[in-house]
Amino acid sequence: MTRFLLTRLTSLILTLLAASVVIFLVVEVVPGDVASVMLGLNAEPEAVAALREELGLNAPAHVRYLTWVSGLFTGDFGQSHTYRVPVSELIADRLWVSLPLAIYALALSTFIAIPVGLIAATRAGKATDTGIMGLTQLGIAVPNFWFAMFLVLIFAINLRWFPSGGFPGWDEGLWQGIIALTLPAIALAVQQASIMARVTRSATLETLGQDYIRTARAKGLSQRQTVIRHAMRNALIPVLTILGLQFSFLLAGAIIIENVFFLPGLGRLIFQAITQNDLIVVKSVVMLLVFAIVTVNFLVDVAYAAVDPRLRRRA
Amino acid sequence: MKRNLIIGGALSTLFTLAALLSFLWTPYDVTALNIGAKFGTPNGQNLLGTDHFGRDILSMLMVGARISIAVALAAVSFGILLGVPLGLLAAARRGSVVDEIIMRSNDLVFAFPSLVIAILITAVFGPSLWNAILAIGIFNTPVFARVTRGAALSLWTLDYIMAARVAGKGAFRISFEHILPNILNLLIVQATIQFAVGIIIEAGLSYVGLGAQPPIPSWGRMLADSQTMISFAPHLALFPGAAIVLMVLGLNLLGDGLRDALDPKIRRART
């Protein structure tokens, strides 16, 4: 297990390093002069020169890269050009919206998808199964922001059960925060739940065909007991991998959904940064997203290996 | 199941035909404003109603279909043209440094969700349809590389490949003459799936303003425009969204159907 951990950890670090190089190249080297991009075409040459000075753009690229990366380690992400506050502060504020949203959506989709997938698998070929599979096909095809708009129309505008957007902040109480994140989390969860339900179904079907399941049934366990005690455990292994993949989809999806609900999360931050040409913010937020995705997938791999010893050797 | 193939094929054909027809004819001119007829609900003249400028929604959806299909098609082609040769190369040089580099680069791209790639590109070059294609294309590339490599690897162990090698064919010729034709089915299925993914990503990008720019009509932008009017004119949001759902559903069903039809071996374990 130690060897497995070391190999995976090395590849995690290499991926992150490579990602940071790519992001740096795209944002700082490819466009030529970052200061002119940030200030736009009509900027005064003096202003551009001043910004170059302020951002330390006169240093060679490799020095700037090293400054940026070592800053990431110490939590110094630079200063936002438009907000005039440290990027780390901006990110920390917004993370308290985006992260709970992603976790809320992940929890919702898991709690819906696993039972639904199990039910479909145990009723394979029957009307319930066909119905569930049809619904999941539909769930995969529905764009989450479109679904979100109708959630707002029905549950916020007509029924007034939830706010149509905005976020009161966690200071207003946990409950208020959860209420504000509920519609966005549902919108995010639908597609993920559909995918996960399908994976759960096929993984369960696969385990249900195994000999030890027949043995369990033969020794007198009911179908329900067999599924819960034996099939589910093994079926959940592939589901676990999907969970890691989904996290990255959820983060990306959250970027759009936050815009539908006007939530002050990382997604809103990054779009504001784009419209204001605040490349300093874009660079670090993208790096943070990639970091989160790669790290979650690493953790899933480790969890996976802990559950299934065969995988440790393959690494 | 034949049913998937028929429904999926029908839906995909319907949208493709509508997009093609829009080059020759649309019920109304999509640029013609008719403020007097704004927010019209579906009626005999405007089958799907009119928008806040009085434009015919059906006509806009038909023109929008062109954009969605063109972007997704271009992005899939990008992914295939780059990803398939890389996958073939990795499989031909399996276990070598080249293979390792290709696969690690794949992992690297996988760490960037399509939207994040689009954000990076847009932040630097500005929003445009081309940048959307580029972003989705980059996102597609490792998908095709991985599928190709995986399928090609299992073929390389087979006897008839060995025979070709004994006959003196090089890895390049074997890859294109023997491996590629035999994994074509798999690639067609994957292309269909990525096509659907592309449609949904394009809609999302256009919705947040990173895709098609005005005045090009696009499904995603129609949804963005309709958002503030959803309380009194929900049909403005309903139809473009339904178009996306039906198109994506159609392609996904088509992909499933093709997979079943083309490869009997994977008929059982479907996800």
XYZ file of C-alpha atoms in Angstrom:
586
model
C 0.000 0.000 0.000
C 2.898 2.355 0.789
C 4.334 1.850 -2.684
C 0.950 2.440 -4.244
C 0.510 5.624 -2.234
C 3.946 6.901 -3.220
C 3.409 6.269 -6.931
C 0.020 7.940 -6.898
C 1.303 10.845 -4.828
C 4.164 11.432 -7.257
C 1.803 11.464 -10.211
C -0.518 13.804 -8.301
C 2.293 16.287 -7.777
C 3.524 15.985 -11.369
C 0.009 16.551 -12.724
C -0.413 19.634 -10.558
C 2.949 21.012 -11.619
C 2.195 20.394 -15.286
C -1.236 22.001 -14.857
C 0.307 25.074 -13.250
C 2.745 25.404 -16.165
C -0.100 25.124 -18.688
C -2.235 27.694 -16.872
C 0.694 30.064 -16.535
C 1.591 29.719 -20.219
C -1.980 30.285 -21.399
C -2.639 33.263 -19.164
C 0.720 35.011 -19.029
C 2.827 33.989 -22.007
C 0.481 33.290 -24.934
C -1.360 36.643 -24.921
C 1.892 38.572 -24.975
C 1.545 41.509 -22.639
C -0.782 40.739 -19.725
C -0.997 44.370 -18.691
C -2.334 45.465 -22.095
C -4.875 42.613 -22.083
C -6.058 43.617 -18.610
C -6.403 47.296 -19.405
C -7.886 46.881 -22.868
C -7.075 48.379 -26.239
C -7.562 52.023 -25.360
C -5.330 52.086 -22.299
C -2.760 54.852 -21.833
C 0.809 53.557 -22.300
C 1.689 55.016 -18.881
C -1.103 53.038 -17.212
C 0.050 49.856 -18.914
C 3.629 50.513 -17.809
C 2.482 51.173 -14.252
C 0.480 47.942 -14.173
C 3.427 46.018 -15.589
C 5.500 47.383 -12.745
C 2.806 46.614 -10.148
C 2.353 43.014 -11.340
C 6.085 42.446 -11.647
C 5.679 41.686 -15.352
C 9.083 43.066 -16.198
C 10.724 40.003 -14.686
C 11.443 37.048 -17.003
C 8.677 34.452 -17.368
C 10.356 31.698 -15.376
C 10.908 34.044 -12.421
C 7.257 35.103 -12.516
C 6.188 31.469 -12.692
C 8.266 30.551 -9.660
C 6.953 33.556 -7.736
C 3.380 32.559 -8.529
C 3.824 28.873 -7.628
C 5.711 29.561 -4.407
C 2.965 32.069 -3.585
C 0.378 29.312 -4.036
C 2.166 27.273 -1.384
C 2.198 30.106 1.132
C -1.363 31.203 0.383
C -0.277 34.367 -1.399
C -2.275 34.344 -4.654
C -1.460 37.916 -5.592
C -3.699 40.965 -5.545
C -6.910 41.268 -7.558
C -6.637 44.126 -10.011
C -10.308 45.140 -9.891
C -11.143 44.427 -6.253
C -7.839 45.634 -4.838
C -7.836 42.875 -2.239
C -5.714 39.745 -2.012
C -7.031 36.989 -4.311
C -6.775 34.540 -1.418
C -9.366 36.579 0.500
C -11.718 36.623 -2.474
C -11.343 32.897 -2.928
C -11.809 32.116 0.759
C -15.090 34.087 0.832
C -16.446 32.459 -2.303
C -15.337 28.976 -1.339
C -17.825 29.055 1.513
C -20.597 29.125 -1.061
C -19.194 26.896 -3.815
C -17.903 24.075 -1.645
C -21.103 23.619 0.409
C -23.071 23.767 -2.853
C -20.961 21.036 -4.486
C -21.143 18.847 -1.365
C -24.903 19.415 -1.002
C -25.426 18.438 -4.650
C -23.141 15.411 -4.329
C -24.997 14.243 -1.219
C -28.386 14.739 -2.889
C -27.400 12.860 -6.023
C -25.855 9.989 -4.041
C -28.875 9.577 -1.784
C -31.207 9.540 -4.768
C -29.086 7.579 -7.214
C -27.969 4.574 -5.191
C -31.418 3.409 -4.028
C -32.907 4.152 -7.449
C -30.120 2.234 -9.198
C -30.543 -0.716 -6.815
C -34.300 -0.798 -7.367
C -33.827 -0.706 -11.133
C -31.282 -3.546 -10.962
C -33.476 -5.797 -8.845
C -36.398 -5.187 -11.202
C -34.288 -5.454 -14.357
C -36.366 -5.748 -17.495
C -39.615 -4.911 -15.727
C -41.688 -1.775 -16.131
C -40.119 -0.086 -13.064
C -36.673 -0.583 -14.527
C -37.679 0.677 -17.974
C -39.316 3.718 -16.387
C -36.314 4.547 -14.229
C -33.889 4.092 -17.113
C -36.034 6.316 -19.328
C -36.069 9.007 -16.658
C -32.288 8.840 -16.248
C -31.817 9.184 -20.025
C -33.904 12.321 -19.788
C -31.985 13.501 -16.723
C -28.690 13.229 -18.575
C -30.029 15.228 -21.520
C -31.426 18.116 -19.468
C -29.069 21.118 -19.242
C -28.825 21.958 -15.553
C -29.179 25.712 -16.040
C -32.414 25.226 -17.980
C -33.774 22.924 -15.282
C -32.701 25.544 -12.737
C -34.724 28.246 -14.492
C -37.902 26.188 -14.211
C -37.162 25.286 -10.594
C -37.074 29.029 -9.949
C -40.316 29.581 -11.866
C -42.185 26.857 -9.989
C -40.703 26.837 -6.484
C -39.553 30.432 -6.082
C -41.834 32.611 -8.205
C -45.101 30.652 -8.065
C -44.967 28.653 -4.828
C -42.575 30.987 -2.973
C -41.018 28.081 -1.048
C -37.463 29.092 -1.831
C -35.688 32.325 -2.741
C -35.147 32.784 -6.479
C -31.494 33.609 -6.014
C -28.837 35.290 -3.937
C -27.196 34.094 -0.767
C -27.770 35.628 2.679
C -24.406 34.455 4.037
C -23.839 31.855 6.741
C -24.027 34.605 9.396
C -27.784 34.667 8.869
C -27.950 31.133 10.197
C -27.277 27.670 8.864
C -30.892 27.092 7.879
C -31.138 30.229 5.755
C -27.984 29.199 3.940
C -29.265 25.688 3.289
C -32.581 27.061 2.005
C -30.743 29.365 -0.389
C -28.612 26.515 -1.725
C -31.429 23.979 -2.090
C -32.711 24.834 -5.585
C -29.169 25.217 -6.973
C -28.174 21.878 -5.436
C -31.222 20.133 -6.910
C -30.473 21.592 -10.338
C -26.881 20.387 -10.112
C -27.795 16.983 -8.745
C -30.247 15.847 -11.439
C -27.733 15.062 -14.150
C -25.239 13.526 -11.723
C -27.911 11.418 -10.053
C -29.001 10.110 -13.457
C -25.484 9.066 -14.367
C -24.855 7.535 -10.956
C -28.144 5.632 -10.944
C -27.208 4.050 -14.273
C -23.765 3.080 -13.017
C -25.224 1.660 -9.799
C -27.755 -0.342 -11.788
C -25.240 -1.914 -14.139
C -22.700 -2.574 -11.378
C -25.393 -4.241 -9.261
C -26.599 -6.296 -12.209
C -23.066 -7.504 -12.708
C -22.641 -8.589 -9.070
C -26.111 -10.149 -8.990
C -24.942 -12.603 -11.633
C -22.074 -13.843 -9.423
C -21.963 -17.280 -7.818
C -21.736 -16.016 -4.248
C -25.040 -14.236 -4.723
C -26.626 -17.499 -5.806
C -25.111 -19.132 -2.714
C -26.542 -16.412 -0.499
C -29.965 -16.925 -2.061
C -29.610 -20.693 -1.785
C -28.857 -20.543 1.930
C -32.186 -18.820 2.364
C -31.554 -15.071 2.317
C -34.296 -13.039 0.722
C -33.655 -11.009 -2.413
C -33.627 -7.811 -0.354
C -31.181 -9.206 2.219
C -28.897 -10.491 -0.516
C -28.828 -7.156 -2.287
C -28.200 -5.145 0.857
C -25.686 -7.474 2.528
C -23.758 -8.840 -0.424
C -24.419 -7.246 -3.788
C -24.443 -3.605 -2.729
C -20.986 -3.623 -1.168
C -19.303 -4.891 -4.295
C -21.463 -2.885 -6.608
C -20.495 0.320 -4.841
C -16.855 0.060 -5.893
C -17.413 1.367 -9.439
C -19.862 3.885 -8.017
C -17.046 5.246 -5.880
C -14.932 6.002 -8.955
C -17.821 7.798 -10.578
C -18.189 9.833 -7.413
C -14.708 11.253 -7.920
C -15.368 12.046 -11.558
C -18.631 13.666 -10.624
C -16.995 16.044 -8.255
C -15.224 17.710 -11.156
C -18.466 17.889 -13.122
C -20.196 19.358 -10.096
C -17.541 22.032 -9.669
C -17.777 22.939 -13.345
C -21.558 22.786 -13.243
C -21.579 24.971 -10.157
C -19.831 27.696 -12.148
C -22.880 27.965 -14.413
C -25.520 27.311 -11.765
C -24.102 30.051 -9.538
C -24.766 32.426 -12.393
C -28.394 31.314 -12.651
C -29.005 31.897 -8.947
C -26.698 34.882 -8.475
C -24.762 33.017 -5.798
C -21.517 34.717 -4.757
C -19.351 31.633 -5.350
C -16.205 30.865 -7.294
C -18.194 30.624 -10.531
C -19.515 34.176 -10.221
C -16.058 35.333 -9.215
C -14.437 33.828 -12.272
C -17.004 35.306 -14.672
C -16.701 38.717 -13.135
C -12.952 38.363 -13.410
C -13.274 37.482 -17.099
C -15.493 40.450 -17.910
C -13.128 42.718 -15.991
C -10.054 41.115 -17.579
C -8.712 40.372 -14.117
C -6.285 37.666 -15.239
C -4.669 37.433 -11.801
C -7.933 36.139 -10.369
C -8.648 33.853 -13.343
C -5.219 32.234 -13.061
C -5.474 31.356 -9.396
C -9.134 30.307 -9.396
C -8.552 27.950 -12.329
C -5.518 26.508 -10.527
C -7.635 26.010 -7.422
C -10.350 24.194 -9.401
C -7.789 21.918 -11.031
C -6.183 21.286 -7.641
C -9.547 20.294 -6.179
C -10.341 17.957 -9.066
C -6.965 16.228 -9.119
C -6.891 15.861 -5.348
C -10.389 14.411 -5.134
C -9.547 11.890 -7.843
C -6.389 10.971 -5.952
C -8.390 10.432 -2.764
C -10.897 8.308 -4.660
C -8.074 6.197 -6.090
C -6.687 5.670 -2.615
C -10.105 4.803 -1.200
C -10.628 2.466 -4.128
C -7.348 0.689 -3.450
C -8.222 0.422 0.224
C -11.488 -1.308 -0.709
C -10.070 -3.472 -3.479
C -6.581 -4.851 -2.720
C -6.127 -6.119 -6.297
C -5.702 -2.564 -7.533
C -2.693 -1.782 -5.369
C -0.505 -4.154 -7.282
C -1.545 -2.840 -10.676
C -0.237 0.621 -9.913
C -32.698 -2.685 -28.363
C -33.833 -1.539 -31.787
C -36.087 1.033 -30.129
C -33.145 3.221 -29.073
C -31.746 3.211 -32.572
C -35.072 4.178 -34.151
C -36.038 6.939 -31.687
C -32.484 8.280 -31.497
C -32.000 8.166 -35.233
C -35.343 9.878 -35.855
C -34.662 12.711 -33.388
C -31.132 13.287 -34.681
C -32.300 13.267 -38.293
C -35.150 15.645 -37.489
C -32.810 18.253 -35.975
C -30.214 17.848 -38.712
C -32.879 18.298 -41.384
C -34.273 21.344 -39.587
C -30.784 22.850 -39.460
C -30.173 22.126 -43.143
C -33.614 23.430 -44.107
C -32.870 26.688 -42.274
C -30.240 27.512 -44.901
C -32.951 27.510 -47.566
C -36.102 28.417 -45.713
C -37.395 29.403 -42.289
C -41.024 30.276 -41.507
C -39.981 33.856 -40.804
C -36.845 35.939 -41.152
C -34.931 35.520 -37.861
C -33.628 39.074 -37.980
C -37.029 40.621 -38.642
C -38.268 42.455 -35.557
C -41.985 42.813 -35.042
C -42.496 44.569 -31.740
C -46.277 44.535 -32.225
C -46.243 40.741 -32.034
C -43.855 40.371 -29.090
C -44.306 37.653 -26.426
C -46.801 35.846 -28.668
C -47.769 32.467 -27.285
C -47.843 29.552 -29.724
C -50.536 30.120 -32.344
C -51.418 29.330 -35.951
C -48.996 31.864 -37.408
C -46.071 31.352 -35.040
C -46.166 27.683 -34.106
C -43.883 28.157 -31.079
C -44.756 31.797 -30.402
C -42.609 34.910 -30.607
C -39.900 36.378 -28.379
C -39.472 39.799 -26.765
C -38.663 41.357 -30.141
C -41.520 39.607 -31.892
C -39.179 37.215 -33.671
C -40.499 33.778 -34.598
C -39.145 31.237 -32.093
C -39.394 28.243 -34.422
C -37.280 30.051 -37.034
C -34.710 30.986 -34.394
C -34.560 27.393 -33.144
C -33.952 26.143 -36.686
C -31.075 28.556 -37.214
C -29.819 27.833 -33.685
C -29.704 24.125 -34.525
C -27.096 24.902 -37.206
C -24.827 26.529 -34.640
C -25.228 23.755 -32.078
C -24.631 21.030 -34.636
C -21.737 22.864 -36.308
C -19.937 23.515 -33.019
C -20.413 19.973 -31.724
C -19.412 18.476 -35.073
C -16.287 20.617 -35.334
C -15.320 19.807 -31.749
C -15.816 16.062 -32.287
C -13.733 16.235 -35.484
C -11.025 18.082 -33.575
C -11.034 15.390 -30.890
C -10.934 12.564 -33.441
C -8.230 14.074 -35.647
C -5.960 14.655 -32.681
C -7.009 11.947 -30.242
C -7.246 8.894 -32.502
C -3.695 9.153 -33.951
C -2.357 9.768 -30.435
C -4.215 6.721 -29.144
C -2.950 4.588 -32.040
C 0.593 5.792 -31.443
C 0.396 5.101 -27.717
C -0.877 1.584 -28.396
C 1.768 0.904 -31.045
C 4.499 2.058 -28.659
C 2.847 0.566 -25.581
C 4.979 0.658 -22.472
C 7.438 3.107 -23.996
C 8.182 6.677 -22.995
C 5.969 7.920 -25.834
C 3.021 5.957 -24.471
C 3.694 7.273 -20.993
C 3.887 10.882 -22.179
C 0.653 10.601 -24.172
C -1.239 8.998 -21.321
C 0.037 11.460 -18.705
C -0.884 14.369 -20.985
C -4.339 12.823 -21.218
C -4.588 12.808 -17.444
C -3.533 16.424 -17.427
C -6.291 17.502 -19.821
C -8.792 15.444 -17.837
C -8.015 17.646 -14.847
C -9.538 20.595 -16.713
C -13.329 20.413 -17.103
C -14.447 21.698 -20.524
C -15.892 24.816 -18.967
C -12.606 25.605 -17.260
C -10.744 25.190 -20.565
C -13.264 27.530 -22.146
C -12.811 30.009 -19.307
C -9.046 30.008 -19.729
C -9.246 30.474 -23.489
C -11.933 33.148 -23.247
C -10.176 35.045 -20.504
C -7.209 35.502 -22.787
C -8.654 35.613 -26.326
C -12.187 36.810 -25.696
C -15.459 34.931 -26.228
C -16.240 33.544 -29.687
C -17.686 30.514 -31.388
C -14.205 29.430 -32.480
C -12.920 29.489 -28.935
C -15.904 27.406 -27.861
C -15.046 24.842 -30.555
C -11.416 24.859 -29.464
C -12.340 24.376 -25.804
C -14.738 21.481 -26.458
C -12.297 20.002 -28.985
C -9.454 19.999 -26.459
C -11.820 18.417 -23.949
C -12.735 15.683 -26.496
C -9.164 14.805 -27.437
C -8.161 12.660 -24.413
C -11.513 10.893 -24.554
C -10.803 9.662 -28.075
C -7.137 8.988 -27.309
C -8.083 6.806 -24.376
C -10.813 4.863 -26.171
C -8.530 4.304 -29.164
C -5.572 3.167 -27.085
C -7.661 0.827 -24.961
C -9.264 -0.848 -27.947
C -6.050 -0.925 -29.983
C -4.080 -2.520 -27.132
C -6.312 -5.577 -27.088
C -6.052 -5.896 -30.872
C -2.250 -5.804 -30.835
C -2.211 -9.165 -29.021
C -4.235 -10.925 -31.718
C -2.849 -13.418 -34.214
C -3.708 -11.550 -37.383
C -1.714 -8.538 -36.219
C 1.179 -10.849 -35.503
C 0.798 -12.211 -39.028
C 0.949 -8.685 -40.437
C 4.106 -8.014 -38.463
C 5.672 -11.230 -39.681
C 4.771 -10.146 -43.222
C 6.962 -7.131 -42.590
C 4.417 -4.367 -42.058
C 5.504 -1.536 -39.777
C 3.592 -0.268 -36.773
C 2.297 2.726 -38.725
C 0.745 0.664 -41.513
C -0.643 -1.903 -39.087
C -2.238 0.880 -37.041
C -4.020 2.430 -39.979
C -4.684 -0.667 -42.117
C -5.612 -3.214 -39.479
C -6.241 -1.578 -36.116
C -8.215 1.491 -37.145
C -10.822 -0.306 -39.298
C -11.467 -2.710 -36.448
C -12.050 -0.063 -33.803
C -14.150 2.133 -36.085
C -17.398 0.898 -34.522
C -16.245 1.913 -31.097
C -15.151 5.319 -32.367
C -18.484 5.939 -34.086
C -20.323 5.214 -30.850
C -17.965 7.450 -28.875
C -18.318 10.202 -31.473
C -22.095 10.107 -31.080
C -21.777 10.434 -27.318
C -19.242 13.268 -27.561
C -21.526 14.956 -30.077
C -24.276 15.007 -27.467
C -21.852 16.216 -24.801
C -20.693 18.939 -27.187
C -24.251 20.173 -27.766
C -24.856 20.477 -24.030
C -21.498 22.185 -23.355
C -22.022 24.628 -26.240
C -25.422 25.513 -24.852
C -23.869 26.119 -21.438
C -21.057 28.235 -22.866
C -23.466 30.337 -24.925
C -25.729 30.671 -21.904
C -22.957 32.266 -19.844
C -21.805 34.341 -22.815
C -18.657 32.402 -23.703
C -20.018 30.869 -26.918
C -21.934 32.265 -29.865
C -22.018 36.050 -29.803
C -24.952 38.193 -30.918
C -26.478 38.382 -33.485
C -25.855 34.658 -34.119
C -28.929 32.857 -32.750
C -28.071 29.994 -30.442
C -30.098 27.826 -28.127
C -27.983 28.671 -25.103
C -28.243 32.415 -25.671
C -31.996 32.217 -26.251
C -32.201 30.657 -22.789
C -30.039 33.360 -21.266
C -32.208 36.064 -22.854
C -35.401 34.423 -21.660
C -34.332 34.107 -18.033
C -35.528 37.490 -16.807
C -38.852 37.017 -18.604
C -39.608 33.529 -17.390
C -42.312 34.627 -14.942
C -44.579 36.050 -17.662
C -43.324 34.364 -20.826
C -42.126 30.863 -19.878
C -42.495 29.644 -23.477
C -39.380 31.674 -24.377
C -37.364 29.384 -22.098
C -39.388 26.229 -22.671
C -38.767 25.652 -26.377
C -34.998 26.245 -26.684
C -34.455 24.039 -23.618
C -36.737 21.345 -25.014
C -34.770 21.494 -28.274
C -31.510 20.871 -26.394
C -33.034 18.018 -24.383
C -34.517 16.297 -27.450
C -31.357 16.678 -29.502
C -29.102 15.365 -26.708
C -31.545 12.592 -25.828
C -31.716 11.616 -29.489
C -27.949 11.450 -29.841
C -27.523 9.487 -26.617
C -30.175 6.979 -27.675
C -28.567 6.781 -31.108
C -25.197 6.095 -29.441
C -26.726 3.335 -27.296
C -28.545 1.894 -30.280
C -25.431 1.949 -32.453
C -23.396 0.305 -29.732
C -25.903 -2.510 -29.496
C -26.165 -2.859 -33.241
C -22.445 -2.679 -33.988
C -20.964 -4.599 -31.094
C -22.886 -7.576 -29.775
C -20.212 -8.234 -27.154
C -21.015 -5.196 -25.039
C -24.751 -5.613 -25.341
C -25.173 -6.854 -21.786
C -23.228 -4.450 -19.565
C -24.767 -1.131 -20.395
C -24.513 1.896 -18.177
